[in-house]
Amino acid sequence: MNYDEYLRRVPKVELHCHFEGTVRPQTFADLARKHGVELPTQDADKLYDYDSIYEFLKIFAMVSSTLRDQEDFARAAFESIQDGVSLGNLKYREMFFNPTLHTRRGIPYRTVVDGLVDGVRQAERELGVTCRLIADVYRQDPPEMAREMVEQVLEHRPDEVIGLGMDGAEAPDPPEKFVDAYRLAKQGGLRLTAHACEDAPAQNIATCLDVLGVERIDHGYHVLGDPELVKRTRDEGITYTVCPTATAVCYFDADDLTKHPIRQMADEGLKIMLNSDDPPMFHTDIGTEYVGMVNAAEWGPDRVRTFVMNGIDGSWASDDEKRGLRQGFERELSALDAELER
Ligand SMILES: [Zn+2]
């Protein structure tokens, strides 16, 4: 077994991927046909071609516009988890979804969440993978809309929905804009995370931790601009859910992961774990993210093990589930290590 295969087969936790960004291009094309949505191209392979975060967000919205019936959400959610399993040995996931992308189009929140839960439960039954859901604030929404979204989430809340996050273009809309939504979510018992410092200075991480009360940071690359904050988040053991390819394409050097700030974050001792973000939209998958980033950073199996275990630690699974995951991962990793040495 070569190292690439080893990396694909390493058992994985994923804490940073967006449901709407995991829809297979073929499914996007099928749903567009089903609902009479016109696409920019008939070639499914070309549907996800673009070159900036702003163009990307447009496609993201277009994919969302083809998700309408409960079955659409269920199908895409199930397939998304299935891809994680077949392409990267996914074992546990916490997945974002953007309620207002759908409710603003007149799709009832219940349709969205009930469909996702159908797909997630099917994956649990058939694939043995637990997937939980995190409702994301869309940063370009007004604060009142984000607050109303949280009210809806708390009002109709299947067990799978465990947290609140925040995404969208970062630079124009700072995190403090959504303090009300976060306060309400915390009161309602949701766990908290937020995208920060993908495209804005380190200050946004401090705001997310101190003003919004988040427990994890999604991305976080520009923390490197503030040595004090690097030290603080290392000491506090804050988990950073990092995404190599998506951010390389949008913000850094797309072709060269050796220069990705993730490498330095790891060297600084920050608690990172690897994720796929919006895999088919960036022509990647969770296995490929490990292969690309680990080889670029020249990380050996010991560091990979650390990052994989960081995923379990940083997850919002129960203590019992974490224990079970750790035991299963230790077993699989030991077997893989033995195969790699042969
Ligand atoms: Zn993201």
Short mmCIF file of C-alpha atoms and ligand atoms in Angstrom, two decimals:
data_model
loop_
_atom_site.label_atom_id
_atom_site.label_comp_id
_atom_site.label_asym_id
_atom_site.label_seq_id
_atom_site.Cartn_x
_atom_site.Cartn_y
_atom_site.Cartn_z
CA MET A 1 0.00 0.00 0.00
CA ASN A 2 1.44 3.39 -0.90
CA TYR A 3 1.04 6.49 1.25
CA ASP A 4 -1.73 8.03 -0.89
CA GLU A 5 -3.85 4.95 -0.47
CA TYR A 6 -3.07 4.93 3.25
CA LEU A 7 -4.29 8.52 3.50
CA ARG A 8 -7.52 7.76 1.67
CA ARG A 9 -8.18 4.80 3.95
CA VAL A 10 -7.43 6.58 7.24
CA PRO A 11 -10.72 6.76 9.20
CA LYS A 12 -12.01 10.32 9.26
CA VAL A 13 -14.19 12.77 11.09
CA GLU A 14 -15.41 15.77 9.17
CA LEU A 15 -16.61 18.92 10.92
CA HIS A 16 -16.55 21.37 8.04
CA CYS A 17 -18.53 20.67 4.94
CA HIS A 18 -21.61 22.38 3.58
CA PHE A 19 -24.57 20.28 2.57
CA GLU A 20 -25.41 22.54 -0.39
CA GLY A 21 -21.77 22.36 -1.50
CA THR A 22 -21.69 18.56 -1.45
CA VAL A 23 -24.42 18.01 -4.04
CA ARG A 24 -23.08 15.82 -6.86
CA PRO A 25 -23.04 17.65 -10.22
CA GLN A 26 -25.18 14.91 -11.74
CA THR A 27 -27.75 15.27 -8.97
CA PHE A 28 -27.69 19.06 -9.44
CA ALA A 29 -28.40 18.45 -13.16
CA ASP A 30 -31.18 15.92 -12.38
CA LEU A 31 -32.89 18.21 -9.89
CA ALA A 32 -32.59 21.19 -12.25
CA ARG A 33 -34.37 19.12 -14.91
CA LYS A 34 -37.00 17.94 -12.44
CA HIS A 35 -37.85 21.53 -11.45
CA GLY A 36 -37.30 23.24 -14.82
CA VAL A 37 -34.29 25.29 -13.70
CA GLU A 38 -32.11 26.48 -16.57
CA LEU A 39 -28.41 25.70 -16.17
CA PRO A 40 -25.44 27.62 -17.65
CA THR A 41 -24.21 24.42 -19.33
CA GLN A 42 -25.62 20.97 -20.06
CA ASP A 43 -22.25 19.38 -19.32
CA ALA A 44 -22.42 18.16 -15.70
CA ASP A 45 -18.60 18.17 -15.45
CA LYS A 46 -18.49 21.89 -16.20
CA LEU A 47 -21.26 22.94 -13.78
CA TYR A 48 -18.78 23.60 -11.00
CA ASP A 49 -16.22 25.74 -12.85
CA TYR A 50 -15.50 29.26 -11.50
CA ASP A 51 -12.54 31.19 -10.10
CA SER A 52 -13.48 33.38 -7.15
CA ILE A 53 -15.38 33.07 -3.90
CA TYR A 54 -18.01 35.47 -5.26
CA GLU A 55 -18.62 33.41 -8.41
CA PHE A 56 -18.58 30.32 -6.26
CA LEU A 57 -21.28 31.74 -3.99
CA LYS A 58 -23.47 32.30 -7.09
CA ILE A 59 -23.21 28.65 -8.13
CA PHE A 60 -23.80 27.65 -4.54
CA ALA A 61 -27.07 29.61 -4.62
CA MET A 62 -28.02 28.05 -7.95
CA VAL A 63 -27.55 24.54 -6.58
CA SER A 64 -29.69 25.52 -3.64
CA SER A 65 -32.43 26.70 -5.99
CA THR A 66 -32.83 23.16 -7.37
CA LEU A 67 -33.46 21.68 -3.91
CA ARG A 68 -37.19 21.98 -3.37
CA ASP A 69 -38.99 18.86 -2.14
CA GLN A 70 -38.24 16.94 1.01
CA GLU A 71 -36.99 14.05 -1.17
CA ASP A 72 -34.49 16.35 -2.93
CA PHE A 73 -32.86 17.22 0.38
CA ALA A 74 -32.95 13.59 1.51
CA ARG A 75 -31.36 12.27 -1.68
CA ALA A 76 -28.57 14.84 -1.75
CA ALA A 77 -27.81 14.44 1.97
CA PHE A 78 -27.57 10.66 1.69
CA GLU A 79 -25.35 10.84 -1.41
CA SER A 80 -23.12 13.39 0.25
CA ILE A 81 -22.39 11.04 3.17
CA GLN A 82 -22.05 8.08 0.80
CA ASP A 83 -19.33 9.98 -1.11
CA GLY A 84 -17.48 10.71 2.13
CA VAL A 85 -17.49 7.00 2.96
CA SER A 86 -16.51 5.67 -0.46
CA LEU A 87 -13.87 8.33 -1.22
CA GLY A 88 -12.35 8.85 2.21
CA ASN A 89 -13.53 6.33 4.83
CA LEU A 90 -15.70 8.89 6.61
CA LYS A 91 -16.90 7.70 10.04
CA TYR A 92 -18.59 10.72 11.62
CA ARG A 93 -19.65 14.11 10.30
CA GLU A 94 -21.14 17.38 11.46
CA MET A 95 -22.50 19.10 8.36
CA PHE A 96 -23.55 22.70 7.76
CA PHE A 97 -26.70 23.75 5.95
CA ASN A 98 -27.98 27.24 5.16
CA PRO A 99 -31.67 27.53 6.09
CA THR A 100 -32.21 31.03 4.67
CA LEU A 101 -30.90 30.05 1.22
CA HIS A 102 -34.02 27.90 1.08
CA THR A 103 -36.60 29.74 3.18
CA ARG A 104 -36.03 32.95 1.18
CA ARG A 105 -37.17 30.98 -1.89
CA GLY A 106 -40.35 29.98 -0.10
CA ILE A 107 -39.25 26.48 0.91
CA PRO A 108 -40.55 25.86 4.45
CA TYR A 109 -37.83 25.28 7.02
CA ARG A 110 -39.47 21.98 7.97
CA THR A 111 -39.16 20.67 4.42
CA VAL A 112 -35.45 21.44 4.46
CA VAL A 113 -34.61 19.98 7.82
CA ASP A 114 -36.94 16.98 7.61
CA GLY A 115 -35.47 16.08 4.22
CA LEU A 116 -31.91 16.37 5.53
CA VAL A 117 -32.79 14.25 8.53
CA ASP A 118 -34.33 11.58 6.26
CA GLY A 119 -31.07 11.39 4.29
CA VAL A 120 -28.91 11.41 7.40
CA ARG A 121 -30.93 8.61 9.03
CA GLN A 122 -30.74 6.52 5.87
CA ALA A 123 -26.95 6.94 5.94
CA GLU A 124 -26.83 5.92 9.58
CA ARG A 125 -28.86 2.77 8.82
CA GLU A 126 -27.13 1.75 5.61
CA LEU A 127 -23.58 3.05 6.06
CA GLY A 128 -23.21 3.17 9.84
CA VAL A 129 -22.08 6.81 9.73
CA THR A 130 -23.52 9.33 12.16
CA CYS A 131 -24.05 12.78 10.70
CA ARG A 132 -25.33 15.75 12.67
CA LEU A 133 -26.44 19.12 11.37
CA ILE A 134 -25.34 22.70 12.01
CA ALA A 135 -27.56 25.53 10.78
CA ASP A 136 -25.44 28.31 9.31
CA VAL A 137 -26.08 32.02 9.41
CA TYR A 138 -25.45 33.45 5.95
CA ARG A 139 -23.31 36.53 6.57
CA GLN A 140 -24.89 38.60 3.83
CA ASP A 141 -28.31 38.29 5.51
CA PRO A 142 -29.56 41.07 7.78
CA PRO A 143 -29.15 40.34 11.51
CA GLU A 144 -32.95 40.08 12.02
CA MET A 145 -33.17 37.36 9.38
CA ALA A 146 -30.42 35.38 11.13
CA ARG A 147 -32.24 35.73 14.44
CA GLU A 148 -35.51 34.53 12.91
CA MET A 149 -33.68 31.59 11.40
CA VAL A 150 -32.42 30.59 14.86
CA GLU A 151 -35.99 30.86 16.18
CA GLN A 152 -37.14 28.43 13.48
CA VAL A 153 -34.29 26.05 14.26
CA LEU A 154 -35.20 26.01 17.95
CA GLU A 155 -38.91 25.63 17.25
CA HIS A 156 -38.62 22.50 15.13
CA ARG A 157 -35.58 20.63 16.24
CA PRO A 158 -34.90 16.97 15.42
CA ASP A 159 -32.07 15.46 17.51
CA GLU A 160 -29.67 15.68 14.57
CA VAL A 161 -29.64 19.50 14.65
CA ILE A 162 -27.02 20.38 17.25
CA GLY A 163 -25.39 23.67 16.40
CA LEU A 164 -25.19 27.11 14.86
CA GLY A 165 -22.45 28.27 12.49
CA MET A 166 -21.84 31.16 10.10
CA ASP A 167 -20.62 31.34 6.51
CA GLY A 168 -20.73 33.45 3.33
CA ALA A 169 -18.31 36.16 2.22
CA GLU A 170 -16.40 37.30 5.31
CA ALA A 171 -14.76 40.61 4.49
CA PRO A 172 -17.91 42.75 4.07
CA ASP A 173 -19.85 41.40 7.07
CA PRO A 174 -18.00 41.01 10.40
CA PRO A 175 -19.12 38.43 13.00
CA GLU A 176 -20.38 40.93 15.60
CA LYS A 177 -23.29 41.64 13.25
CA PHE A 178 -24.88 38.38 14.44
CA VAL A 179 -24.48 38.63 18.20
CA ASP A 180 -28.27 38.37 18.76
CA ALA A 181 -28.61 35.20 16.71
CA TYR A 182 -25.71 33.61 18.59
CA ARG A 183 -27.05 34.65 21.99
CA LEU A 184 -30.42 33.11 21.22
CA ALA A 185 -28.84 29.90 19.92
CA LYS A 186 -26.77 29.57 23.07
CA GLN A 187 -29.81 30.08 25.28
CA GLY A 188 -31.57 27.40 23.26
CA GLY A 189 -28.78 24.90 23.91
CA LEU A 190 -27.17 24.85 20.46
CA ARG A 191 -23.40 24.41 20.18
CA LEU A 192 -21.60 27.29 18.45
CA THR A 193 -19.00 27.65 15.73
CA ALA A 194 -18.25 30.19 12.97
CA HIS A 195 -16.23 30.64 9.80
CA ALA A 196 -13.55 33.22 10.58
CA CYS A 197 -10.26 34.50 9.21
CA GLU A 198 -10.53 32.95 5.79
CA ASP A 199 -10.58 36.40 4.23
CA ALA A 200 -10.26 38.88 7.12
CA PRO A 201 -7.82 39.75 9.92
CA ALA A 202 -7.23 37.81 13.15
CA GLN A 203 -9.51 40.17 15.07
CA ASN A 204 -12.50 38.19 13.77
CA ILE A 205 -11.39 35.12 15.72
CA ALA A 206 -11.20 37.10 18.95
CA THR A 207 -14.69 38.46 18.23
CA CYS A 208 -16.07 34.98 17.56
CA LEU A 209 -14.59 33.62 20.79
CA ASP A 210 -15.29 36.56 23.10
CA VAL A 211 -18.45 38.14 21.69
CA LEU A 212 -20.26 35.23 20.01
CA GLY A 213 -18.96 32.53 22.37
CA VAL A 214 -18.01 30.00 19.69
CA GLU A 215 -16.27 26.74 20.63
CA ARG A 216 -14.52 26.06 17.31
CA ILE A 217 -13.15 28.14 14.46
CA ASP A 218 -13.88 27.13 10.88
CA HIS A 219 -10.82 28.04 8.72
CA GLY A 220 -8.88 30.58 10.84
CA TYR A 221 -5.81 31.04 8.60
CA HIS A 222 -5.23 34.71 9.34
CA VAL A 223 -4.79 33.93 13.02
CA LEU A 224 -1.14 33.67 11.97
CA GLY A 225 -1.09 37.47 11.74
CA ASP A 226 -1.52 37.73 15.51
CA PRO A 227 1.04 35.76 17.59
CA GLU A 228 -0.85 36.48 20.83
CA LEU A 229 -4.01 34.92 19.43
CA VAL A 230 -2.03 31.95 18.10
CA LYS A 231 -0.75 31.37 21.62
CA ARG A 232 -4.14 31.88 23.23
CA THR A 233 -6.03 29.50 20.93
CA ARG A 234 -3.25 26.91 21.26
CA ASP A 235 -3.38 27.14 25.05
CA GLU A 236 -7.17 26.94 25.05
CA GLY A 237 -7.14 23.97 22.66
CA ILE A 238 -9.51 25.62 20.17
CA THR A 239 -10.18 23.30 17.22
CA TYR A 240 -9.58 24.76 13.77
CA THR A 241 -11.53 23.02 11.00
CA VAL A 242 -9.33 23.72 7.98
CA CYS A 243 -10.05 23.13 4.29
CA PRO A 244 -7.04 22.94 1.95
CA THR A 245 -8.33 23.02 -1.63
CA ALA A 246 -11.35 25.30 -1.33
CA THR A 247 -9.33 28.04 0.36
CA ALA A 248 -6.32 27.53 -1.89
CA VAL A 249 -8.58 28.17 -4.88
CA CYS A 250 -10.31 31.18 -3.35
CA TYR A 251 -7.56 32.92 -1.38
CA PHE A 252 -4.14 31.36 -1.67
CA ASP A 253 -2.02 29.75 -4.36
CA ALA A 254 -4.32 27.21 -5.97
CA ASP A 255 -1.64 24.96 -7.35
CA ASP A 256 0.72 24.84 -4.43
CA LEU A 257 -0.53 23.49 -1.10
CA THR A 258 3.06 23.58 0.22
CA LYS A 259 2.50 27.30 0.81
CA HIS A 260 -0.90 26.92 2.44
CA PRO A 261 -1.08 28.55 5.91
CA ILE A 262 -2.48 25.24 7.26
CA ARG A 263 1.10 23.99 7.28
CA GLN A 264 2.28 26.80 9.53
CA MET A 265 -0.80 26.47 11.76
CA ALA A 266 0.15 22.85 12.35
CA ASP A 267 3.78 23.82 13.06
CA GLU A 268 2.56 26.40 15.58
CA GLY A 269 0.86 23.56 17.45
CA LEU A 270 -2.68 24.69 16.71
CA LYS A 271 -5.33 22.00 16.96
CA ILE A 272 -6.20 21.53 13.30
CA MET A 273 -8.23 18.85 11.51
CA LEU A 274 -8.75 18.48 7.75
CA ASN A 275 -12.04 18.87 5.88
CA SER A 276 -13.42 19.04 2.36
CA ASP A 277 -15.70 22.16 2.64
CA ASP A 278 -17.65 21.91 -0.67
CA PRO A 279 -16.00 18.87 -2.25
CA PRO A 280 -17.54 18.36 -5.71
CA MET A 281 -17.68 22.12 -6.25
CA PHE A 282 -13.91 22.21 -5.88
CA HIS A 283 -13.39 18.94 -7.74
CA THR A 284 -12.17 17.20 -4.62
CA ASP A 285 -13.29 14.85 -1.82
CA ILE A 286 -12.22 14.20 1.76
CA GLY A 287 -9.73 11.49 0.72
CA THR A 288 -8.13 13.76 -1.87
CA GLU A 289 -7.85 16.58 0.67
CA TYR A 290 -5.77 14.33 2.94
CA VAL A 291 -3.59 13.14 0.06
CA GLY A 292 -2.96 16.66 -1.23
CA MET A 293 -2.36 18.45 2.06
CA VAL A 294 -0.43 15.74 3.90
CA ASN A 295 1.97 15.19 0.99
CA ALA A 296 2.43 18.93 0.45
CA ALA A 297 3.23 19.46 4.12
CA GLU A 298 5.32 16.28 4.30
CA TRP A 299 3.45 15.03 7.35
CA GLY A 300 4.12 11.47 8.47
CA PRO A 301 1.57 8.99 9.86
CA ASP A 302 2.06 10.23 13.45
CA ARG A 303 0.92 13.73 12.61
CA VAL A 304 -1.93 12.41 10.50
CA ARG A 305 -3.06 10.39 13.51
CA THR A 306 -2.95 13.52 15.67
CA PHE A 307 -5.07 15.50 13.22
CA VAL A 308 -7.57 12.67 12.83
CA MET A 309 -7.92 12.40 16.61
CA ASN A 310 -8.28 16.21 16.82
CA GLY A 311 -11.43 15.70 14.74
CA ILE A 312 -12.91 13.38 17.35
CA ASP A 313 -11.90 15.69 20.21
CA GLY A 314 -13.29 18.78 18.53
CA SER A 315 -16.58 17.14 17.57
CA TRP A 316 -19.81 17.55 19.50
CA ALA A 317 -20.38 13.81 19.82
CA SER A 318 -21.17 12.55 23.34
CA ASP A 319 -18.32 11.30 25.53
CA ASP A 320 -19.45 7.72 24.93
CA GLU A 321 -19.49 8.22 21.17
CA LYS A 322 -16.04 9.80 21.29
CA ARG A 323 -14.69 6.86 23.24
CA GLY A 324 -16.17 4.46 20.69
CA LEU A 325 -14.79 6.48 17.78
CA ARG A 326 -11.32 6.64 19.34
CA GLN A 327 -11.22 2.88 19.89
CA GLY A 328 -12.36 2.16 16.35
CA PHE A 329 -9.88 4.67 14.89
CA GLU A 330 -6.98 3.26 16.94
CA ARG A 331 -7.76 -0.22 15.66
CA GLU A 332 -8.03 0.84 12.03
CA LEU A 333 -4.95 3.06 12.20
CA SER A 334 -2.82 0.34 13.74
CA ALA A 335 -3.86 -2.08 10.98
CA LEU A 336 -3.13 0.57 8.34
CA ASP A 337 0.25 1.40 9.89
CA ALA A 338 1.20 -2.28 9.76
CA GLU A 339 0.18 -2.48 6.11
CA LEU A 340 2.12 0.65 5.26
CA GLU A 341 5.30 -0.75 6.78
CA ARG A 342 5.13 -3.97 4.80
ZN ZN B 1 -16.88 26.46 4.81
#
